[in-house]
Short mmCIF file of C-alpha atoms and ligand atoms in Angstrom, two decimals:
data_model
loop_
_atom_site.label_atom_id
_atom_site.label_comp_id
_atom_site.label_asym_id
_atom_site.label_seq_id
_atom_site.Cartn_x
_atom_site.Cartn_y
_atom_site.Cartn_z
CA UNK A 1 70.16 -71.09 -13.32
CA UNK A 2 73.75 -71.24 -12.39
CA UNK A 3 73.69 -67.93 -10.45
CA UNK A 4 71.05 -69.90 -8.64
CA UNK A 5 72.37 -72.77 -7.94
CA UNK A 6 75.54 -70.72 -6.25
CA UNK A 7 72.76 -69.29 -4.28
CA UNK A 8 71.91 -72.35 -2.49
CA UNK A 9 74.64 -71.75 0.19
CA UNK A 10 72.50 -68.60 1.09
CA UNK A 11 70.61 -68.77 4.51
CA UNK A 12 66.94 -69.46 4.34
CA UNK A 13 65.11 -66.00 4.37
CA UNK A 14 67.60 -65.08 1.45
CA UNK A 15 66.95 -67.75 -0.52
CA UNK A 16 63.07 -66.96 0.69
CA UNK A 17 63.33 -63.71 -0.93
CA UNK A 18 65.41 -64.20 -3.80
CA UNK A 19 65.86 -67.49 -5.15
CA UNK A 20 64.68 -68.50 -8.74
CA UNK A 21 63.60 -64.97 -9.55
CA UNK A 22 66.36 -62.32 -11.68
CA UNK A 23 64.51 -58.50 -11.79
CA UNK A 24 67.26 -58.17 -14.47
CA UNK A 25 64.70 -60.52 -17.13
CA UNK A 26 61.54 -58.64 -16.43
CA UNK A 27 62.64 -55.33 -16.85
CA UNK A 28 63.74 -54.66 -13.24
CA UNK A 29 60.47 -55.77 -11.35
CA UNK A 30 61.18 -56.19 -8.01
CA UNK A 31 58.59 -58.45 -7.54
CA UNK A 32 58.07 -61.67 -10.02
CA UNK A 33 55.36 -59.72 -12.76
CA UNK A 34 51.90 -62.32 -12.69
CA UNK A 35 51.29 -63.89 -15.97
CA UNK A 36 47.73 -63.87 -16.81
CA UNK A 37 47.59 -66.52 -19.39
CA UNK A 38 45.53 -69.67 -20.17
CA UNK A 39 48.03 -70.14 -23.18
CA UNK A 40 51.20 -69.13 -24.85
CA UNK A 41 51.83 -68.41 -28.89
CA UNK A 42 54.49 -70.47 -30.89
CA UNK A 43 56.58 -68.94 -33.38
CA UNK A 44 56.02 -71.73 -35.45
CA UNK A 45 54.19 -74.81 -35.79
CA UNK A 46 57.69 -76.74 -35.26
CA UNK A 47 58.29 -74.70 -32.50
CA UNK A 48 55.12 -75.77 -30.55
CA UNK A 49 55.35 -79.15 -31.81
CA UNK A 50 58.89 -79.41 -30.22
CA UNK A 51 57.58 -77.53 -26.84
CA UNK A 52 55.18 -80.42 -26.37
CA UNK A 53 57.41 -83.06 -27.04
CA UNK A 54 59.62 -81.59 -24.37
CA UNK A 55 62.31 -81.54 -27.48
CA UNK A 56 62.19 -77.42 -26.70
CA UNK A 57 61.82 -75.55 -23.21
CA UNK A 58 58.86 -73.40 -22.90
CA UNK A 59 55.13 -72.89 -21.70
CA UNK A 60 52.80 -74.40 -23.87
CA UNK A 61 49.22 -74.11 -21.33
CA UNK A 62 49.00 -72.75 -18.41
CA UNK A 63 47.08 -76.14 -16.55
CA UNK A 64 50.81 -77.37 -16.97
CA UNK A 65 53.18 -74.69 -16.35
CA UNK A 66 53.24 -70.63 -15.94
CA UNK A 67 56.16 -68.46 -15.36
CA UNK A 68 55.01 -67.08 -12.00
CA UNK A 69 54.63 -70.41 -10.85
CA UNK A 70 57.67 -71.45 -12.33
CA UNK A 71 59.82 -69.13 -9.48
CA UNK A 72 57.36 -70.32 -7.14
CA UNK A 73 58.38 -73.83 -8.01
CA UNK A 74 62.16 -73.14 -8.21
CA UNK A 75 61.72 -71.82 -4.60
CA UNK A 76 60.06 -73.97 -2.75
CA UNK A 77 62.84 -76.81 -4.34
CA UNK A 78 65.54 -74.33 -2.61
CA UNK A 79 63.64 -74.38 0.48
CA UNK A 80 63.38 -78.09 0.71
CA UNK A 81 66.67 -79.01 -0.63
CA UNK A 82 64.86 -81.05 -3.26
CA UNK A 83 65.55 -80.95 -6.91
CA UNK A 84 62.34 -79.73 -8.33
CA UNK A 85 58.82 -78.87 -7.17
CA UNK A 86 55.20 -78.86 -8.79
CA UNK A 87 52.94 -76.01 -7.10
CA UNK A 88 49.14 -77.02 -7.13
CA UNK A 89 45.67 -75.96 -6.20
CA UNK A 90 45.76 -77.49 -2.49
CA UNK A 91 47.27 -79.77 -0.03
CA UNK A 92 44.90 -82.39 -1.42
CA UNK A 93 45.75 -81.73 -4.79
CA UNK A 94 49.41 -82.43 -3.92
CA UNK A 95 48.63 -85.85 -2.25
CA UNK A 96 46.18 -87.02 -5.27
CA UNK A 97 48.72 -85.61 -7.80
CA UNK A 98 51.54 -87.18 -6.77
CA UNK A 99 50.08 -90.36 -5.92
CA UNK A 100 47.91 -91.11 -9.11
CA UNK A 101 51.04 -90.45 -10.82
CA UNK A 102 52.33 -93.19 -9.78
CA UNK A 103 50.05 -95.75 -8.46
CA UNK A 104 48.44 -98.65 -9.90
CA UNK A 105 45.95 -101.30 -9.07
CA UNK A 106 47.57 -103.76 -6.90
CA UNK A 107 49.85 -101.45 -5.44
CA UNK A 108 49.84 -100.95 -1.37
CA UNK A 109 50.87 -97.86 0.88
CA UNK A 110 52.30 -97.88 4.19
CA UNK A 111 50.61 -94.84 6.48
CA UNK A 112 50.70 -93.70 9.35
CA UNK A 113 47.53 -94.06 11.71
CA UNK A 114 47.11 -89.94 12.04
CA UNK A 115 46.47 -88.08 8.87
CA UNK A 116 44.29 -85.04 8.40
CA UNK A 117 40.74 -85.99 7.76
CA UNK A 118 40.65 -85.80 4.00
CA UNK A 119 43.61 -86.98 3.72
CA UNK A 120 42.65 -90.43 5.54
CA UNK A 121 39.60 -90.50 3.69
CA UNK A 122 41.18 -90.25 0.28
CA UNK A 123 43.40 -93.41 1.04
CA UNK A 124 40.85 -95.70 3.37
CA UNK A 125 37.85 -94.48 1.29
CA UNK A 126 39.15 -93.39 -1.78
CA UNK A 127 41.93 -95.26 -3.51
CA UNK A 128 40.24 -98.68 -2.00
CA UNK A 129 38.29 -97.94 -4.94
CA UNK A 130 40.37 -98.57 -7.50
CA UNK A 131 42.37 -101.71 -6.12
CA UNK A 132 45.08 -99.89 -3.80
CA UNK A 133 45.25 -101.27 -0.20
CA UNK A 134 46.15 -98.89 2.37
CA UNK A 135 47.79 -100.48 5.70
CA UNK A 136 47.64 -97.65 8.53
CA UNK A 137 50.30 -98.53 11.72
CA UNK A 138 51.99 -96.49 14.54
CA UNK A 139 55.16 -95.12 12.69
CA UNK A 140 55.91 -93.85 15.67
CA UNK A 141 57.24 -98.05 16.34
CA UNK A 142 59.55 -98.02 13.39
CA UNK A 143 59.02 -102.22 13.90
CA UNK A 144 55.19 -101.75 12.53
CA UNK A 145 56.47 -100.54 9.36
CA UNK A 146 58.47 -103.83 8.98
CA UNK A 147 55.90 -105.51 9.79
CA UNK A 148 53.33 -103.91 7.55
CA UNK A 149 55.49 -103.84 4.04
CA UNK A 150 54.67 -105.99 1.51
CA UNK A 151 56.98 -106.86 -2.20
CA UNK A 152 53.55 -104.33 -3.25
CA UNK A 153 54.35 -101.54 -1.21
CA UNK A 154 55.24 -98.54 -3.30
CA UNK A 155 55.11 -95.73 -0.58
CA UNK A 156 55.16 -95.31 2.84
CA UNK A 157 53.37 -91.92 3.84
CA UNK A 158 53.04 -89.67 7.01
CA UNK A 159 52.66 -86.24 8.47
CA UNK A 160 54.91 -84.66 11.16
CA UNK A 161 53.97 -83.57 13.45
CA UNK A 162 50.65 -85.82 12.82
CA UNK A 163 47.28 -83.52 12.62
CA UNK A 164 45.95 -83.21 15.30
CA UNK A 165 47.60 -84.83 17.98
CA UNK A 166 51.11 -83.88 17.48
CA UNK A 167 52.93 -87.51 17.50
CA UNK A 168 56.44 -87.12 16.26
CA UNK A 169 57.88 -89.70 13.63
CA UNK A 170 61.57 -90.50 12.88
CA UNK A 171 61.59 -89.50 9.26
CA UNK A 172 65.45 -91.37 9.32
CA UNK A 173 64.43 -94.81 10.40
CA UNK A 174 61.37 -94.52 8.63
CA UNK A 175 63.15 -93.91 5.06
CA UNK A 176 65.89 -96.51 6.10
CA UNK A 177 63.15 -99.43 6.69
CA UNK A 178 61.21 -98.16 3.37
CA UNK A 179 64.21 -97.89 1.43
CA UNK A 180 65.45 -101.73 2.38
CA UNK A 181 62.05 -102.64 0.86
CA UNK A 182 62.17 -101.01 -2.38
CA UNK A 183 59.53 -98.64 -0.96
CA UNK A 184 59.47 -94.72 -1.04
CA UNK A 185 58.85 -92.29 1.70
CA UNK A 186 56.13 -89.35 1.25
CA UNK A 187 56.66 -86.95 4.55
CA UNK A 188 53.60 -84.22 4.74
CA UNK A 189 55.63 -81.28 5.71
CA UNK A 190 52.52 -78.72 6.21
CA UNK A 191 53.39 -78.64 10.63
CA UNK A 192 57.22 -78.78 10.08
CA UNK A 193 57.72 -76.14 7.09
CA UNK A 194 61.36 -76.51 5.66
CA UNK A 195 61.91 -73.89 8.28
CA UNK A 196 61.73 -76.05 10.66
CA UNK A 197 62.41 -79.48 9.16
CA UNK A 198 63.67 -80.73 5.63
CA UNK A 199 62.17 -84.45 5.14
CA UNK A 200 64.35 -84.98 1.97
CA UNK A 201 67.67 -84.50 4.03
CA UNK A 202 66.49 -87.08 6.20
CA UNK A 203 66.07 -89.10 3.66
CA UNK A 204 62.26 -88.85 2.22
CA UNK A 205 61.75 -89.01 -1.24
CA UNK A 206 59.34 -86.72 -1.41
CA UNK A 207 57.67 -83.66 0.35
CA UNK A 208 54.04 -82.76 0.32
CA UNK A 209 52.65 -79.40 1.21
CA UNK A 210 49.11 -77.78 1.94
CA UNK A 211 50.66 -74.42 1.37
CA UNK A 212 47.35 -73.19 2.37
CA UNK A 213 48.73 -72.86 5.88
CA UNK A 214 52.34 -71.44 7.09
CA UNK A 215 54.12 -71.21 3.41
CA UNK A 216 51.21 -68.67 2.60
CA UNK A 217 50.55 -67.60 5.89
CA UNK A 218 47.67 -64.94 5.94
CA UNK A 219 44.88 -67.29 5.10
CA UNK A 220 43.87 -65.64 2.01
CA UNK A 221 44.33 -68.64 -0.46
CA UNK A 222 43.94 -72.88 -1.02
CA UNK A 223 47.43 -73.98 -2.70
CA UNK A 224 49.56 -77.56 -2.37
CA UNK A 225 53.08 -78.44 -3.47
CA UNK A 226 55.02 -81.49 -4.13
CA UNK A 227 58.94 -81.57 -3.86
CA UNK A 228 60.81 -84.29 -5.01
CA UNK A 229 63.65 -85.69 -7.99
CA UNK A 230 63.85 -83.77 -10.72
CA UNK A 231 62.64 -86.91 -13.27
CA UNK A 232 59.82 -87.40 -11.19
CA UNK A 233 58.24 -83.92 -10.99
CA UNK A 234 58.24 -84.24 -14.86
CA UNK A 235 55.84 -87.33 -14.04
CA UNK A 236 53.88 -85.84 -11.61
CA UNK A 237 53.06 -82.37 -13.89
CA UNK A 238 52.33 -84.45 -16.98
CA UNK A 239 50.33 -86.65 -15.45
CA UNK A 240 49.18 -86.19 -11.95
CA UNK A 241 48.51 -82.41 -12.66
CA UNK A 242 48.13 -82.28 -16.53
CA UNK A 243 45.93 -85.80 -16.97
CA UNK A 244 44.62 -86.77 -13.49
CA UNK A 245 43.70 -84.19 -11.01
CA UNK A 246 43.78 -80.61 -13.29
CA UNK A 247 44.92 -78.72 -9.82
CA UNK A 248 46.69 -76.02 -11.30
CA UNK A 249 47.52 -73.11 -8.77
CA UNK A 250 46.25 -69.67 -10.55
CA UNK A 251 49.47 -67.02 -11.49
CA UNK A 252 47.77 -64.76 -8.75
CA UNK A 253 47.89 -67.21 -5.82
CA UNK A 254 51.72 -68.61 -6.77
CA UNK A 255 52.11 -64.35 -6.19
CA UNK A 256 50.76 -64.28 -2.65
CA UNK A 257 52.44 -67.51 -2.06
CA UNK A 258 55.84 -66.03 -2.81
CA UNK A 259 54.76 -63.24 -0.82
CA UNK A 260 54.09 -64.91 1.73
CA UNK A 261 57.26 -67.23 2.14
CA UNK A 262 59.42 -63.58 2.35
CA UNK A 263 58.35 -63.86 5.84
CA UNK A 264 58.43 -67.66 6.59
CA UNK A 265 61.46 -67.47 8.83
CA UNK A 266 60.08 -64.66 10.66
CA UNK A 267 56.64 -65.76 10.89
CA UNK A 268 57.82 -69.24 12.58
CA UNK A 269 59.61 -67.36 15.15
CA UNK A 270 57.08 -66.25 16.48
CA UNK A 271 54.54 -68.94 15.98
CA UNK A 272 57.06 -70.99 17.80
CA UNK A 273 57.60 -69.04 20.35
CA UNK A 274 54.37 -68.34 21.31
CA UNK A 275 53.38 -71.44 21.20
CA UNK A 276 56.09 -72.77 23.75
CA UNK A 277 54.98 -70.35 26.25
CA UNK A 278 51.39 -71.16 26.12
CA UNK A 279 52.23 -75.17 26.00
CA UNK A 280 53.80 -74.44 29.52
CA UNK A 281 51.15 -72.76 30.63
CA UNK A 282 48.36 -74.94 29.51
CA UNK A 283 49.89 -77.48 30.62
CA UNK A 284 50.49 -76.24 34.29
CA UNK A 285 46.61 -75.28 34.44
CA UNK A 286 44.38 -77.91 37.02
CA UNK A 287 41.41 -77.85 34.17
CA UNK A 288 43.63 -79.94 31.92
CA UNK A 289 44.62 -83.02 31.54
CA UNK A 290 46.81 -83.32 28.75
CA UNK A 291 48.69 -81.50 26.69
CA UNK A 292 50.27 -82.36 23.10
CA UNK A 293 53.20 -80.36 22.11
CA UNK A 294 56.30 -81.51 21.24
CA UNK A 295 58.09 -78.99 22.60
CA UNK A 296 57.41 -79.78 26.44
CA UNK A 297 59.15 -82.43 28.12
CA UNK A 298 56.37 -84.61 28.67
CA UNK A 299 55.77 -85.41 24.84
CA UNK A 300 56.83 -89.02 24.55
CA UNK A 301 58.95 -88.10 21.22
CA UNK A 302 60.44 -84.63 22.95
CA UNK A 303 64.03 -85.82 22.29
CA UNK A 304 63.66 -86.95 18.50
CA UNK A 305 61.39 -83.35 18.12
CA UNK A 306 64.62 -82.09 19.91
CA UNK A 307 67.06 -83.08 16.85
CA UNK A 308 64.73 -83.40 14.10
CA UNK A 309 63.30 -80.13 14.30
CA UNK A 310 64.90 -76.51 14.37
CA UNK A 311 62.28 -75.38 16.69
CA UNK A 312 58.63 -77.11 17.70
CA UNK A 313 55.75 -75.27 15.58
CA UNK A 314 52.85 -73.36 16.21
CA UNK A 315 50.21 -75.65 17.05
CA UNK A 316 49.15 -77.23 20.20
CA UNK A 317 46.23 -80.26 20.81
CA UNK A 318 45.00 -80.48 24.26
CA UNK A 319 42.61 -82.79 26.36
CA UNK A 320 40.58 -81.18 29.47
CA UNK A 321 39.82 -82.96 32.59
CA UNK A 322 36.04 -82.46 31.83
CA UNK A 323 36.37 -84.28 28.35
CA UNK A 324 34.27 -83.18 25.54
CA UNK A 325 31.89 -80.77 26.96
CA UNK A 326 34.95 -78.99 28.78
CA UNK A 327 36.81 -78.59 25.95
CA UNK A 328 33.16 -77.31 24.00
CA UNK A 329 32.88 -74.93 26.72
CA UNK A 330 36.57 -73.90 26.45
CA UNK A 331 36.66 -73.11 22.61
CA UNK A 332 33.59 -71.09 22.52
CA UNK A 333 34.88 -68.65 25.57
CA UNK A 334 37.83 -67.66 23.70
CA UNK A 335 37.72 -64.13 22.33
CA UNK A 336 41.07 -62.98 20.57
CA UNK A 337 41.31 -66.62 19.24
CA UNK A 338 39.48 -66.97 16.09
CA UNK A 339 36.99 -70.67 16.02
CA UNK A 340 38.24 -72.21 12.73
CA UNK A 341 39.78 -74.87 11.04
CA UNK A 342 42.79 -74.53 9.36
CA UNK A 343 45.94 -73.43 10.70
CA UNK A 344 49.56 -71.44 10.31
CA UNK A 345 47.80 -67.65 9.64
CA UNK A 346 48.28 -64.79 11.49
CA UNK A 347 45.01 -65.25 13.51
CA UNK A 348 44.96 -67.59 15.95
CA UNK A 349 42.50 -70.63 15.96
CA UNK A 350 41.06 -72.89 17.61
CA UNK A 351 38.73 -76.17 16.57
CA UNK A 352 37.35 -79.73 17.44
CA UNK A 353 39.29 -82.22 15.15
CA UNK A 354 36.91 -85.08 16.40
CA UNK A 355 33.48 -82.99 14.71
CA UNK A 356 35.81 -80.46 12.38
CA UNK A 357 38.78 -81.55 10.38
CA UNK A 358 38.80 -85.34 11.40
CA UNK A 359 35.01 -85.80 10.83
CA UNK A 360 35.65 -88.03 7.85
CA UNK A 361 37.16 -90.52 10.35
CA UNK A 362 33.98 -93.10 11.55
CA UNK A 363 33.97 -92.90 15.58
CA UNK A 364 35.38 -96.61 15.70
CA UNK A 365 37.91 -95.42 12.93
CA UNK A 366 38.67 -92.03 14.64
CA UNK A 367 39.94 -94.14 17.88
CA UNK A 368 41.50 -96.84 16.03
CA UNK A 369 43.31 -93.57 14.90
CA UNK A 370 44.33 -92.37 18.12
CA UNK A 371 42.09 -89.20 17.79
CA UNK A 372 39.65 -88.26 20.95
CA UNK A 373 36.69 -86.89 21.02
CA UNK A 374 37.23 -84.31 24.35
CA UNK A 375 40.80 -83.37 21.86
CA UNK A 376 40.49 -79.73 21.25
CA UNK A 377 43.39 -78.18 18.42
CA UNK A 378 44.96 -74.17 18.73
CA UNK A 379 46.89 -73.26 16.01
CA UNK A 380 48.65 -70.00 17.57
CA UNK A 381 49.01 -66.98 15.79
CA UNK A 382 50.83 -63.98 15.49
CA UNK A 383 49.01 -61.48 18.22
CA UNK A 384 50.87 -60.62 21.31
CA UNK A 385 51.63 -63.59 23.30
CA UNK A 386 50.46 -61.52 26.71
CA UNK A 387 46.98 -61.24 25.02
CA UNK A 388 47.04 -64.68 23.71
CA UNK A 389 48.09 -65.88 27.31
CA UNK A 390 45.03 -63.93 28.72
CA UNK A 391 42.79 -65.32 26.43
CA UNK A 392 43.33 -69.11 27.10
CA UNK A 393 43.90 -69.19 30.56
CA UNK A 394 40.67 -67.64 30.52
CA UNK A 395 38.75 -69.88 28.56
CA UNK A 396 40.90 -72.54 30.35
CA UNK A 397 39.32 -70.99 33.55
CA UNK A 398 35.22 -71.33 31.81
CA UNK A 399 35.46 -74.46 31.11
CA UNK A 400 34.80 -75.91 34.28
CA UNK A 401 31.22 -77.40 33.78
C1 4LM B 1 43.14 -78.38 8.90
N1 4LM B 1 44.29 -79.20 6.95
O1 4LM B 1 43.81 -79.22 9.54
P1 4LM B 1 44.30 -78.26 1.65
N2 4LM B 1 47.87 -81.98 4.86
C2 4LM B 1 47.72 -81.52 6.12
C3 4LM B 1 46.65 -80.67 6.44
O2 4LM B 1 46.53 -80.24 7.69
C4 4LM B 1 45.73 -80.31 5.42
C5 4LM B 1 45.92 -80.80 4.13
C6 4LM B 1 47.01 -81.63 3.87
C7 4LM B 1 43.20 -78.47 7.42
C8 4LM B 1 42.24 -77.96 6.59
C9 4LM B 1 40.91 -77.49 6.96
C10 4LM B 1 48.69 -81.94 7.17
C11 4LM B 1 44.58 -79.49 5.73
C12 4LM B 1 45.01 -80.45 2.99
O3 4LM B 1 43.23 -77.83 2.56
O4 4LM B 1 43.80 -79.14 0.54
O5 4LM B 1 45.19 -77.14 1.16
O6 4LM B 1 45.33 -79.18 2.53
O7 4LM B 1 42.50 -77.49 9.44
#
């Protein structure tokens, strides 16, 4: 652990590659070996007495810990800058875990007015349930979160960039307004990665991840993650994942997942890249009439994107001059793109938030939310950005009516 912790001054694909994992203990593996248990013997009855009572380290069940997660975990806390991670079953799993740890009846949240679909519904339709008010306001004001705190507040919760439309909140003034009411800051990091952003350094007091997306990368699994102090990861794997939720990642996905972050830095090079040149270009094309990405100079938070982010992402939202039934016409002409939800795999996508991802929003509730129907969402891939180019600006090109 101390060899690790030295390792924290490493650069990011280093630490990406190497951290939390020592070949040396599993005799010479280069990669960490995948532990195939539901449960682990005790030398004793003492011995597994003390493992539960978290008198003595160890696994005890796998719903609570296994070693392959374990580096998985250690990682993604190196990646963040956080203390200590929990890996789970999916983005929603993170949210629900970390929040039912905490949470009780009585007990407000602050969010923003964007959040992914089931996200939103899980706080509106969901925890309304069971006695926990949800207020959503325009973070992007830092004066509506004043205004919407309460002495009941316990969290204040965002994405950014939001899903889908890209609106870029000031984690630091945020967290400072939070903090001054005893409130603490959640920051869904799934657009940013900590490649690109690290929420706790801004002062967040926790990070939540769908790692389904960019921290796995290819597609090829569902997985979540919560980052946070060390003290209250204990609380969220003994009760938000032991008690309340059960979303355990499997030893085989926490594998692909640490796979897949090897190439994190990498990958969002080129998803960033890409995506810059085709925000330019949509942008510049007569069929459209506006384009999210907060890497172009007309995004109304381009200068905060400008410090608080390394680089501006992969994905893009646009609106076409034709509204919905342009921007219909314009997802199904695409041909390299790929029509799916989901985002941040090597494929590029494309999807309608308003009838896809968002659908869980009412139509009153889903413009309340900022969120239009004509709104049409590219996550942009890996392919060559020449044939990416070729394929929007032709589909740009069809969907004149
Ligand atoms: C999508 N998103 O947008 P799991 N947080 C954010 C997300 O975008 C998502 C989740 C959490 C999409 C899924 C179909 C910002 C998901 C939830 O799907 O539970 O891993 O993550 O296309």
């Amino acid at each position: 652990m101390s060899k690790d912790k030295d390792k924290d001054a490493q650069g990011f694909s280093t630490r990406a590659i190497h951290f939390g994992y020592d070949p040396a203990s599993h005799h010479g593996a280069l990669n960490p070996p995948v532990y195939l248990n539901a449960t682990y013997t005790f030398e004793s009855i003492a011995q597994g007495q003390q493992r539960f009572s978290g008198e003595a380290p160890g696994y005890v069940y796998a719903r609570v810990g296994n070693p392959t997660q374990s580096v998985l975990e250690k990682r993604l806390a190196s990646l963040e800058g956080g203390e200590a991670a929990v890996a789970v079953a999916s983005g929603i799993g993170a949210i629900t875990a970390l929040l039912w740890s905490f949470l009780e009846s009585g007990d407000e949240i602050v969010a923003d007015k964007t959040l992914y679909g089931c996200t939103f519904a899980f706080m509106e339709h969901g925890l309304s349930r069971f006695g926990i008010k949800v207020h959503f306001v325009d973070l992007t004001e830092t004066d509506a979160l004043a205004g919407a705190v309460t002495p009941q507040t316990r969290f204040v919760f965002f994405e950014t960039p939001t899903n889908p439309n890209m609106r870029v909140i000031n984690i630091r003034e945020v967290a400072k307004v939070a903090h001054a009411h005893g409130a603490r800051v959640i920051v869904d990091n799934t657009y940013g990665t900590p490649y690109l952003q690290r929420p706790l350094e801004c002062g967040a007091d926790f990070v939540v991840h769908s790692m389904t997306k960019y921290l796995s990368g290819h597609g090829d699994l569902i997985a979540g993650a919560i980052i946070g102090p060390a003290d209250d990861m204990v609380t969220v794997r003994t009760v938000g994942l032991k008690d309340m939720t059960g979303a355990v990642l499997s030893a085989f996905d926490s594998f692909l997942l640490l796979r897949g972050i090897k190439t994190l830095e990498l990958r969002m090079g080129r998803h960033c890249e890409s995506a810059l040149v085709l925000a330019r270009q949509i942008e510049s094309h007569p069929q459209v009439e506006k384009v999210y990405y907060p890497g172009l100079p007309s995004h109304p938070q381009y200068d905060l994107a400008c410090k608080q982010m390394k680089a501006f992402g992969g994905m893009i939202a646009l609106e076409l001059q034709g509204g919905y039934e342009a921007g219909v016409r314009f997802m199904d002409a695409v041909q390299v793109a790929q029509r799916a939800v989901s985002l941040g795999d090597a494929e590029t996508l494309v999807q309608h938030p308003a009838s896809m991802t968002h659908n869980n929003y009412t139509e009153e509730e889903r413009l309340a939310h900022g969120i239009s129907l004509g709104l049409a969402r590219i996550s942009v891939g890996l392919e060559n950005v020449e044939d990416l180019s070729a394929d929007i600006l032709n589909a740009l090109d069809q969907s004149v009516g």
